GROMACS .gro file of C-alpha atoms in nm:
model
  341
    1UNK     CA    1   2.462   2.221   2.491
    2UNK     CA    2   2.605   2.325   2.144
    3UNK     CA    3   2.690   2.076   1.883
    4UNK     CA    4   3.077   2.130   1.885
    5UNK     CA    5   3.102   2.003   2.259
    6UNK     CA    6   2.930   1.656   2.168
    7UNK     CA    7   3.191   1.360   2.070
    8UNK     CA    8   3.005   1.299   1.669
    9UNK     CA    9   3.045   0.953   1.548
   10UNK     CA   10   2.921   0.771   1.222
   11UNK     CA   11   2.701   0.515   1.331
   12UNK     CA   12   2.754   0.164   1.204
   13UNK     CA   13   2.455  -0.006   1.287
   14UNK     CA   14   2.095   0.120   1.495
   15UNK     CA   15   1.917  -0.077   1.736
   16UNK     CA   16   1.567  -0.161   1.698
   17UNK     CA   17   1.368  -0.142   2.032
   18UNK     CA   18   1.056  -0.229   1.867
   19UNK     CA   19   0.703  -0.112   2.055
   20UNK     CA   20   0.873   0.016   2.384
   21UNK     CA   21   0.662  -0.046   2.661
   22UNK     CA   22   0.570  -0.423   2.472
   23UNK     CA   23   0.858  -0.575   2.529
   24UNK     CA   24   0.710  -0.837   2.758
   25UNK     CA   25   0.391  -0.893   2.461
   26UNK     CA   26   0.660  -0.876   2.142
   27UNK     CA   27   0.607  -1.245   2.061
   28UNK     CA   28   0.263  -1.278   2.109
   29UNK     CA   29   0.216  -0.938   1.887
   30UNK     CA   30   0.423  -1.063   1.633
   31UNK     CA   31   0.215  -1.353   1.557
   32UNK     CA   32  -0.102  -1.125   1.412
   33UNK     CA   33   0.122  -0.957   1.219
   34UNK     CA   34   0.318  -1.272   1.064
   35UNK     CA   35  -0.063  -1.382   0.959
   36UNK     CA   36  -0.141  -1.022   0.803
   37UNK     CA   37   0.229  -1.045   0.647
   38UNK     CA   38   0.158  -1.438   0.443
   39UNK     CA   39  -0.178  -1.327   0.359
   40UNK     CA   40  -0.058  -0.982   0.190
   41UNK     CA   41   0.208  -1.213   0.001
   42UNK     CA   42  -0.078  -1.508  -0.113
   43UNK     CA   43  -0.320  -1.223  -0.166
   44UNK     CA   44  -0.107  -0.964  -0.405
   45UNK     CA   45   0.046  -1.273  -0.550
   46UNK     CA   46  -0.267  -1.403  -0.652
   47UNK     CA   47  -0.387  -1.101  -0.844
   48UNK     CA   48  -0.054  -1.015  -1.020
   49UNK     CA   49  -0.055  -1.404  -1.109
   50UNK     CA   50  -0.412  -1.354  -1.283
   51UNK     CA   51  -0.364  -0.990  -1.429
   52UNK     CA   52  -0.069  -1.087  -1.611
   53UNK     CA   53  -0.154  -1.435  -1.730
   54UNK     CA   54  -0.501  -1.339  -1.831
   55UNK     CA   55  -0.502  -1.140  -2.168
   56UNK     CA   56  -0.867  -0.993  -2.127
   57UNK     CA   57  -0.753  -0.818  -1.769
   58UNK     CA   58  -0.470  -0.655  -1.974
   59UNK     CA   59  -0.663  -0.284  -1.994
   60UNK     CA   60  -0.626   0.002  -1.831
   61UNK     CA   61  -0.780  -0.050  -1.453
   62UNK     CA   62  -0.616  -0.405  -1.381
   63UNK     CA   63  -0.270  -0.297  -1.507
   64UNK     CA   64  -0.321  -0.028  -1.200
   65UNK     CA   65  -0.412  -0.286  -0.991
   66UNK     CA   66  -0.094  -0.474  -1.043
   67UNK     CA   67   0.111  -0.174  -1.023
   68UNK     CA   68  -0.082  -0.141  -0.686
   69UNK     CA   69   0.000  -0.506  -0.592
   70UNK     CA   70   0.386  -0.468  -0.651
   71UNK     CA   71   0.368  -0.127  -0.423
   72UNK     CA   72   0.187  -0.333  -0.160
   73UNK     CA   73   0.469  -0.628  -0.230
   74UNK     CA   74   0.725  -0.369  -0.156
   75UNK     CA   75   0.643  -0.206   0.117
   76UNK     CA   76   0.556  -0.489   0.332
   77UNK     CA   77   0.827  -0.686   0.269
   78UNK     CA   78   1.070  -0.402   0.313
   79UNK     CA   79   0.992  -0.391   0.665
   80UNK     CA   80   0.741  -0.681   0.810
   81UNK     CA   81   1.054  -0.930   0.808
   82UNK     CA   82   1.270  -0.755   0.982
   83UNK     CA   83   1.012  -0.669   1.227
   84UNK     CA   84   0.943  -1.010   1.270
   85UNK     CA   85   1.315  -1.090   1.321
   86UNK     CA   86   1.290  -0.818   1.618
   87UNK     CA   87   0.982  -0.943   1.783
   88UNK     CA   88   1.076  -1.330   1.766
   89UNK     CA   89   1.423  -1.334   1.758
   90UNK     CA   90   1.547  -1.029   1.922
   91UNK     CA   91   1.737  -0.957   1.597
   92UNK     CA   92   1.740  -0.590   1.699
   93UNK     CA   93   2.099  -0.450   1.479
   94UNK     CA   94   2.054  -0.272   1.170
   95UNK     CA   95   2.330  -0.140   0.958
   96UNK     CA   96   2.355   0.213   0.861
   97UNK     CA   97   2.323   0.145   0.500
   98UNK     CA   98   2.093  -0.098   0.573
   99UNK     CA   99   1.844   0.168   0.739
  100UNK     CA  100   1.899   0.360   0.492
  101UNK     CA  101   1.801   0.154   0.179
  102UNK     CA  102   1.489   0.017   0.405
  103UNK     CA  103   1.407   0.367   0.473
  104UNK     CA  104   1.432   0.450   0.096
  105UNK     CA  105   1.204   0.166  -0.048
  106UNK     CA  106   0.926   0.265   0.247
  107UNK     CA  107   0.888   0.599   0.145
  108UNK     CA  108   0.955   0.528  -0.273
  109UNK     CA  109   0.679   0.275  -0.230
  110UNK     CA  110   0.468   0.518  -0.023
  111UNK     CA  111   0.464   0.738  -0.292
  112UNK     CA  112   0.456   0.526  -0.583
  113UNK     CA  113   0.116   0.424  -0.413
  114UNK     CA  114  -0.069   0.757  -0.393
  115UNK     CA  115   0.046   0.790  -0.752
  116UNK     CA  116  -0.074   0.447  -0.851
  117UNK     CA  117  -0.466   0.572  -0.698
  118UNK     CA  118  -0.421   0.885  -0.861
  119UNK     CA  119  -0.367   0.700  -1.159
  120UNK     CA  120  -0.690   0.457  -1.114
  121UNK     CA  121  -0.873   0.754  -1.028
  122UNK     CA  122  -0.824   0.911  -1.389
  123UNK     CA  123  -0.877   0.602  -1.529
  124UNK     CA  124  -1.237   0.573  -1.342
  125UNK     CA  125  -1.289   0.965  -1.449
  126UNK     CA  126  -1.209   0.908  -1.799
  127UNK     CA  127  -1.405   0.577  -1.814
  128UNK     CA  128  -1.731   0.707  -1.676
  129UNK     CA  129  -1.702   1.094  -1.798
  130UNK     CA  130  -1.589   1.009  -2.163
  131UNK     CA  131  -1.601   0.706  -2.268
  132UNK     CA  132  -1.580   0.715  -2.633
  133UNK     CA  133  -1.206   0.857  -2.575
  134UNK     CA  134  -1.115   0.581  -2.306
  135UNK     CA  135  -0.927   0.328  -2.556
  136UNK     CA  136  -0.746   0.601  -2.770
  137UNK     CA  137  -0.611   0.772  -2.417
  138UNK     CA  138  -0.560   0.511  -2.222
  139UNK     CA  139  -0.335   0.223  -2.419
  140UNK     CA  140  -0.098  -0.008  -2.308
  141UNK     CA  141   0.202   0.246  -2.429
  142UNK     CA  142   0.067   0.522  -2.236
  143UNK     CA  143  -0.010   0.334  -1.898
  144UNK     CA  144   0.369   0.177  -1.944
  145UNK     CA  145   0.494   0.537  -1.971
  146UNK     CA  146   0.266   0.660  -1.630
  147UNK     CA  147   0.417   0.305  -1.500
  148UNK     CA  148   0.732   0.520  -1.601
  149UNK     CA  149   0.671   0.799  -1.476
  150UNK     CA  150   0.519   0.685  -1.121
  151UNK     CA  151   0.874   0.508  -1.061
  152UNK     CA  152   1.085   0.843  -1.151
  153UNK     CA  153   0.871   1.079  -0.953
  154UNK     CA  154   0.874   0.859  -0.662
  155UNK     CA  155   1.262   0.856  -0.680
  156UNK     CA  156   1.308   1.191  -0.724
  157UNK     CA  157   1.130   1.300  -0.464
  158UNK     CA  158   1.286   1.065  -0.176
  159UNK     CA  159   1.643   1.062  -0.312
  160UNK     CA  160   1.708   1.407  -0.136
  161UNK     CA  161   1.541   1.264   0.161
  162UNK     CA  162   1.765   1.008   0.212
  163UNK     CA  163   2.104   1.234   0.106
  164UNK     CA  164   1.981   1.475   0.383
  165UNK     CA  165   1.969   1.198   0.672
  166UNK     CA  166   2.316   1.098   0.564
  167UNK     CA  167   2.475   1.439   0.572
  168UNK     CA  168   2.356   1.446   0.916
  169UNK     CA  169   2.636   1.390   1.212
  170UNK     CA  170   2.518   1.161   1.508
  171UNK     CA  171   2.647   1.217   1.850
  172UNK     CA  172   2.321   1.081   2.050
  173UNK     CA  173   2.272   0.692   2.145
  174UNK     CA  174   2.220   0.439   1.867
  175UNK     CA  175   1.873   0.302   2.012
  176UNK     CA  176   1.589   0.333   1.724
  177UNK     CA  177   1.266   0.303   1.935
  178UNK     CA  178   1.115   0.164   1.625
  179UNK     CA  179   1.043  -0.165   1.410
  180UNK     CA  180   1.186   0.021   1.112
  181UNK     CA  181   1.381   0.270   1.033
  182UNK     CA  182   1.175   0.611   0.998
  183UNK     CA  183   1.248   0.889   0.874
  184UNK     CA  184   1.186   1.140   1.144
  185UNK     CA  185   1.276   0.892   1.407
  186UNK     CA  186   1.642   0.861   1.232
  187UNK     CA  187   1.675   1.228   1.211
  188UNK     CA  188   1.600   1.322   1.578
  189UNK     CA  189   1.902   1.113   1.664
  190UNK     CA  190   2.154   1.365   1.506
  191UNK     CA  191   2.268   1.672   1.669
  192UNK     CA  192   2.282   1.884   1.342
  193UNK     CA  193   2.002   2.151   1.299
  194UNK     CA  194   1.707   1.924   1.116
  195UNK     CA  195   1.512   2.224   1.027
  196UNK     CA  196   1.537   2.153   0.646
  197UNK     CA  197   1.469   1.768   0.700
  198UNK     CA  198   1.159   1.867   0.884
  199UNK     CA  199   1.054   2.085   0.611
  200UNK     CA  200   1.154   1.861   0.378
  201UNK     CA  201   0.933   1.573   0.466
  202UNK     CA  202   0.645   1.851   0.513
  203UNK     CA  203   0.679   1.975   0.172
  204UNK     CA  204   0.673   1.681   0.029
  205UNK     CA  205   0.350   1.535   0.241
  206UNK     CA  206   0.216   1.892   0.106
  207UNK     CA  207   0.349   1.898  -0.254
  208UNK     CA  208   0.317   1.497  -0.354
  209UNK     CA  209   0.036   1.325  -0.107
  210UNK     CA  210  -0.137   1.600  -0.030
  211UNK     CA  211  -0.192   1.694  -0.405
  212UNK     CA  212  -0.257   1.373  -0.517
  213UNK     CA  213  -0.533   1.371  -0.249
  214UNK     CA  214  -0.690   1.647  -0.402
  215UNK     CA  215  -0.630   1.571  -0.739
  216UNK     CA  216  -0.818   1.202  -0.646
  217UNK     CA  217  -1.095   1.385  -0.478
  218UNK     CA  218  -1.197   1.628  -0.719
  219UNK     CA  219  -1.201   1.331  -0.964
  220UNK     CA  220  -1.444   1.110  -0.796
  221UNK     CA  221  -1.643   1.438  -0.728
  222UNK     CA  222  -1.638   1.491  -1.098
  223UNK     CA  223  -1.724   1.115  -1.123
  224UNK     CA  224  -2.044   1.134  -0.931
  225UNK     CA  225  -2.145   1.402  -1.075
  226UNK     CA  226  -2.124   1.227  -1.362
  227UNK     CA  227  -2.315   0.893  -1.230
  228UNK     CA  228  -2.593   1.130  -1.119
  229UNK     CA  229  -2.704   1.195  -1.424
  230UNK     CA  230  -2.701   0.915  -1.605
  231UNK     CA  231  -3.045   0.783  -1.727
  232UNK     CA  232  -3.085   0.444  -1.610
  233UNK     CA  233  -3.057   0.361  -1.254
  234UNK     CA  234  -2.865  -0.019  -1.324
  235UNK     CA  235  -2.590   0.218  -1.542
  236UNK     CA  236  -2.545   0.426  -1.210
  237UNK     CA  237  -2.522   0.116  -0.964
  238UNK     CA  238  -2.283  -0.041  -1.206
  239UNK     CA  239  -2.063   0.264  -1.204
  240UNK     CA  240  -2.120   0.323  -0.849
  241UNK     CA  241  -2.014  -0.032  -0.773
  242UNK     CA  242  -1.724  -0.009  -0.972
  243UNK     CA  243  -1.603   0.304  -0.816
  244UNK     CA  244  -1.691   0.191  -0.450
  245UNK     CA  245  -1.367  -0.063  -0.422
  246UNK     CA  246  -1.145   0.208  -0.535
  247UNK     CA  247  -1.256   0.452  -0.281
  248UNK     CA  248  -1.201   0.214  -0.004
  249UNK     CA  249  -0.880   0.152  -0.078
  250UNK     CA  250  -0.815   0.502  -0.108
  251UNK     CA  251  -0.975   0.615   0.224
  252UNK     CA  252  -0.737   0.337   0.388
  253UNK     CA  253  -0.451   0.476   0.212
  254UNK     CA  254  -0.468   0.810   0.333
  255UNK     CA  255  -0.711   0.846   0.660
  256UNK     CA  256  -0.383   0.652   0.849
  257UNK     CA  257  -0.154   0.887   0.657
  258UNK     CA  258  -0.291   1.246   0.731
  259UNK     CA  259  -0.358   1.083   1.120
  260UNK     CA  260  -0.021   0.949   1.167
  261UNK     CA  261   0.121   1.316   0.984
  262UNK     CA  262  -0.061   1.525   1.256
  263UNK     CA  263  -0.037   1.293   1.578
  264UNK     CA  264   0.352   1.329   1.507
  265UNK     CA  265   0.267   1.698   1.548
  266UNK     CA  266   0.109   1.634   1.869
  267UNK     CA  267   0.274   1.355   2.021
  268UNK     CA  268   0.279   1.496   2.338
  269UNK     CA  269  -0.104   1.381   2.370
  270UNK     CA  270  -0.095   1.000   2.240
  271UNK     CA  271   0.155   0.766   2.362
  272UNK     CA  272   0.440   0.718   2.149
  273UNK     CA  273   0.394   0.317   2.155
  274UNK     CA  274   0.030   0.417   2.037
  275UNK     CA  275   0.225   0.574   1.757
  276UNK     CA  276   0.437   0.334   1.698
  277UNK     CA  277   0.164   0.037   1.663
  278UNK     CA  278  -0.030   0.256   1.452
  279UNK     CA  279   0.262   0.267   1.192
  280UNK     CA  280   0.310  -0.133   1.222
  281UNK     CA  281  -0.084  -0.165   1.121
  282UNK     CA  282  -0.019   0.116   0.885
  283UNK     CA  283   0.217  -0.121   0.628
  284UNK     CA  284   0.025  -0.438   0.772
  285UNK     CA  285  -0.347  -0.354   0.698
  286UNK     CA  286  -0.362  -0.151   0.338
  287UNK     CA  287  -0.128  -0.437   0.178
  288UNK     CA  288  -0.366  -0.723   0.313
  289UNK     CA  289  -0.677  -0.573   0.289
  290UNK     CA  290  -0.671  -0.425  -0.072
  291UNK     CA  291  -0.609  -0.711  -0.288
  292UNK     CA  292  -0.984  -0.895  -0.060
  293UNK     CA  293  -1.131  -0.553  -0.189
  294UNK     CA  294  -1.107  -0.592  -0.513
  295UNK     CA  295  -1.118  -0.959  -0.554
  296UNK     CA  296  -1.486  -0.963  -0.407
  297UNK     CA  297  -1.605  -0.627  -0.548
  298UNK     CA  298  -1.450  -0.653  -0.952
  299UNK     CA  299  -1.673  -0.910  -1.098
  300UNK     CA  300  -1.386  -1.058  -1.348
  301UNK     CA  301  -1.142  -1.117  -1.081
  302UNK     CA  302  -1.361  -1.294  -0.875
  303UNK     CA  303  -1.466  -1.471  -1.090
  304UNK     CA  304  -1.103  -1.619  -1.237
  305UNK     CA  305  -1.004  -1.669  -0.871
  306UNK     CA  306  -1.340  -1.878  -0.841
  307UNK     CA  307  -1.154  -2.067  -1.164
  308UNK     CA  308  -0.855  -2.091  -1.038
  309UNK     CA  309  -0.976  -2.224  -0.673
  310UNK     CA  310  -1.179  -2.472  -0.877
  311UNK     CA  311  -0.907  -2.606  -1.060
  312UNK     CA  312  -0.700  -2.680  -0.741
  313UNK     CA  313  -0.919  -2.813  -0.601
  314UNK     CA  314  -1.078  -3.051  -0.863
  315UNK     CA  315  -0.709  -3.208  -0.876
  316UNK     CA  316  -0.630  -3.224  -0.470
  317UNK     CA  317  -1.001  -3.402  -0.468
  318UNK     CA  318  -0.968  -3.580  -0.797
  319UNK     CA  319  -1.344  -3.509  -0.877
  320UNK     CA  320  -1.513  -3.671  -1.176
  321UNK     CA  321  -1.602  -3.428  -1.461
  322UNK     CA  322  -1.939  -3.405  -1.384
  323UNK     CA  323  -1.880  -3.302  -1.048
  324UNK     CA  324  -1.611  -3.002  -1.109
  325UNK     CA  325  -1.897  -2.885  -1.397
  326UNK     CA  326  -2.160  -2.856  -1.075
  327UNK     CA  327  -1.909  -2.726  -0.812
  328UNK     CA  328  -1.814  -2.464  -1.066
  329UNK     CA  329  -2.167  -2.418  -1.115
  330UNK     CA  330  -2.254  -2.359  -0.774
  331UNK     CA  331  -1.916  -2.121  -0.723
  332UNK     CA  332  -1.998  -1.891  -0.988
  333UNK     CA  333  -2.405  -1.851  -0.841
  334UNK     CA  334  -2.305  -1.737  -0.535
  335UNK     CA  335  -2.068  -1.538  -0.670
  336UNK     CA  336  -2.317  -1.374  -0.886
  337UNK     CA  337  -2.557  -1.364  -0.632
  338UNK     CA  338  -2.274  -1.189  -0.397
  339UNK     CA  339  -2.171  -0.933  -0.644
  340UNK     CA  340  -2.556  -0.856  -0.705
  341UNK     CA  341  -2.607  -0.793  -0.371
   0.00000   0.00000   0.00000
């Protein structure tokens, strides 16, 4: 039917379905995901709290890390609430401007965060690969001014995202059969042509993650290329080591991304609540997991988190002074012994 015989409105507010097909197991599912949600908070919490009031993590690869910890900050909190509000408390109206701004600070943070481990990628390359030049490229001015720069390209690039969904004219039903308001899923509802919105979001999954990906990859191959032929085998393990947290967090990053990108493209095959889970976990899992990562596999944070736990606690217990000396002791062997391993 052609666009000019469909009554076009300007919707006021979207209803969340949530997982359709789940209504009957929304509570029950919600409960996993309000655990994942207050350990992403204590966890990136934790490690902004010791980055910035620690004056020996101020360098290079833990500013990253808190730049990571904000984007993780951001992007489940944009959206695990008001899931949450959905699942327990059927909570299902959002406004139009309110999907909208949610919508924005997914995506801004989205990007931001492939930026971010593009970012920690260089700053492993130039680390391991030159060395002596580390300190006089990578100061505190010039990672303020990537900080900078992360935050403008990421707004750049989903500003016209957003403008294009608004210019849009909606004629369909109101029902979002989502937690949150995605992009594509707000888009189908209009009965405009979406061609350009489609190859909009493509371009930019092309252009900004999909270069970044590369960009990251041909850094850490560069990196072990590097690692291979260093002398000593402890120099290599160290560097290996070092490396190995930021490639996890990287593979989790994007191995959901490119699989969510081309089931989309073939949705015919899984089942959309398949697809829709899969996007829950996708904001859920990365936020939670990637401050754990690097808290047991970077020596110095462990070990002022092992400080820290100490501290609270030797005053919850009210432990003599002799016996907060030994349980430090005994914290910072196995932590040693852990890392070693």
């Amino acid at each position: 039917m052609p666009a000019d015989n469909h009554t076009f409105f300007a919707p006021v507010t979207y209803i969340l379905t949530g997982i359709p097909g789940t209504e009957q197991s929304h509570v029950w599912i919600a409960i996993p995901f309000c655990l994942m949600y207050v350990s992403t908070l204590y966890g990136n919490f934790l490690l902004l709290f010791i980055i910035l009031t620690e004056r020996s993590l101020h360098e290079p690869m833990y500013l990253f890390l808190s730049m990571l910890a904000a984007a993780d900050l951001l992007l489940s909190t944009t959206t695990v609430p008001k899931m949450l509000a959905v699942f327990w408390f059927r909570a299902r109206e959002i406004s139009f401007a309110g999907c909208l701004t949610q919508m924005f600070f997914i995506h801004v943070s989205f990007i931001a965060e492939s930026a971010i481990l593009l970012g920690m990628a260089f700053d492993r390359y130039v680390a391991i690969c030159d060395p002596l030049r580390y300190t006089t490229w990578l100061t505190k001015s010039v990672i303020g001014k990537i900080g900078l720069a992360i935050v403008t390209r990421s707004f750049c690039i989903i500003f016209p995202l957003i403008f294009l969904v608004k210019q849009l004219k909606f004629c369909k039903t109101n029902l979002l059969p989502h937690n949150y308001c995605d992009y594509m899923g707000v888009a189908r509802l209009a009965c405009d042509d979406i061609t350009v919105s489609v190859w909009y979001g493509v371009a930019v999954a092309i252009l900004a993650i999909g270069l970044d990906a590369v960009l990251i990859a041909l850094s850490y191959g560069l990196i072990l290329r590097a690692v291979f032929r260093l002398p000593s085998k402890d120099a290599r393990l160290k560097a290996l080591r070092t490396c190995g947290s930021h490639v996890c967090v990287i593979l989790m990053f994007y191995m959901p991304g490119f699989f969510s990108f081309f089931a989309h493209r073939f949705g015919h095959i899984i089942p959309g609540y398949i697809l829709i889970l899969l996007a829950n976990l996708y904001v859920l899992i990365p936020p939670m997991l990637n401050p754990i990562i690097y808290a047991v596999t970077t020596k110095e944070i462990l070990k002022r988190v092992i400080n820290l736990f100490y501290r609270c606690c030797s005053r919850s217990f009210l432990l003599s002074p002799r016996r907060q000396q030994k349980m430090l002791w005994d914290l910072e062997i196995k932590a040693r012994f852990s890392l070693e391993l």
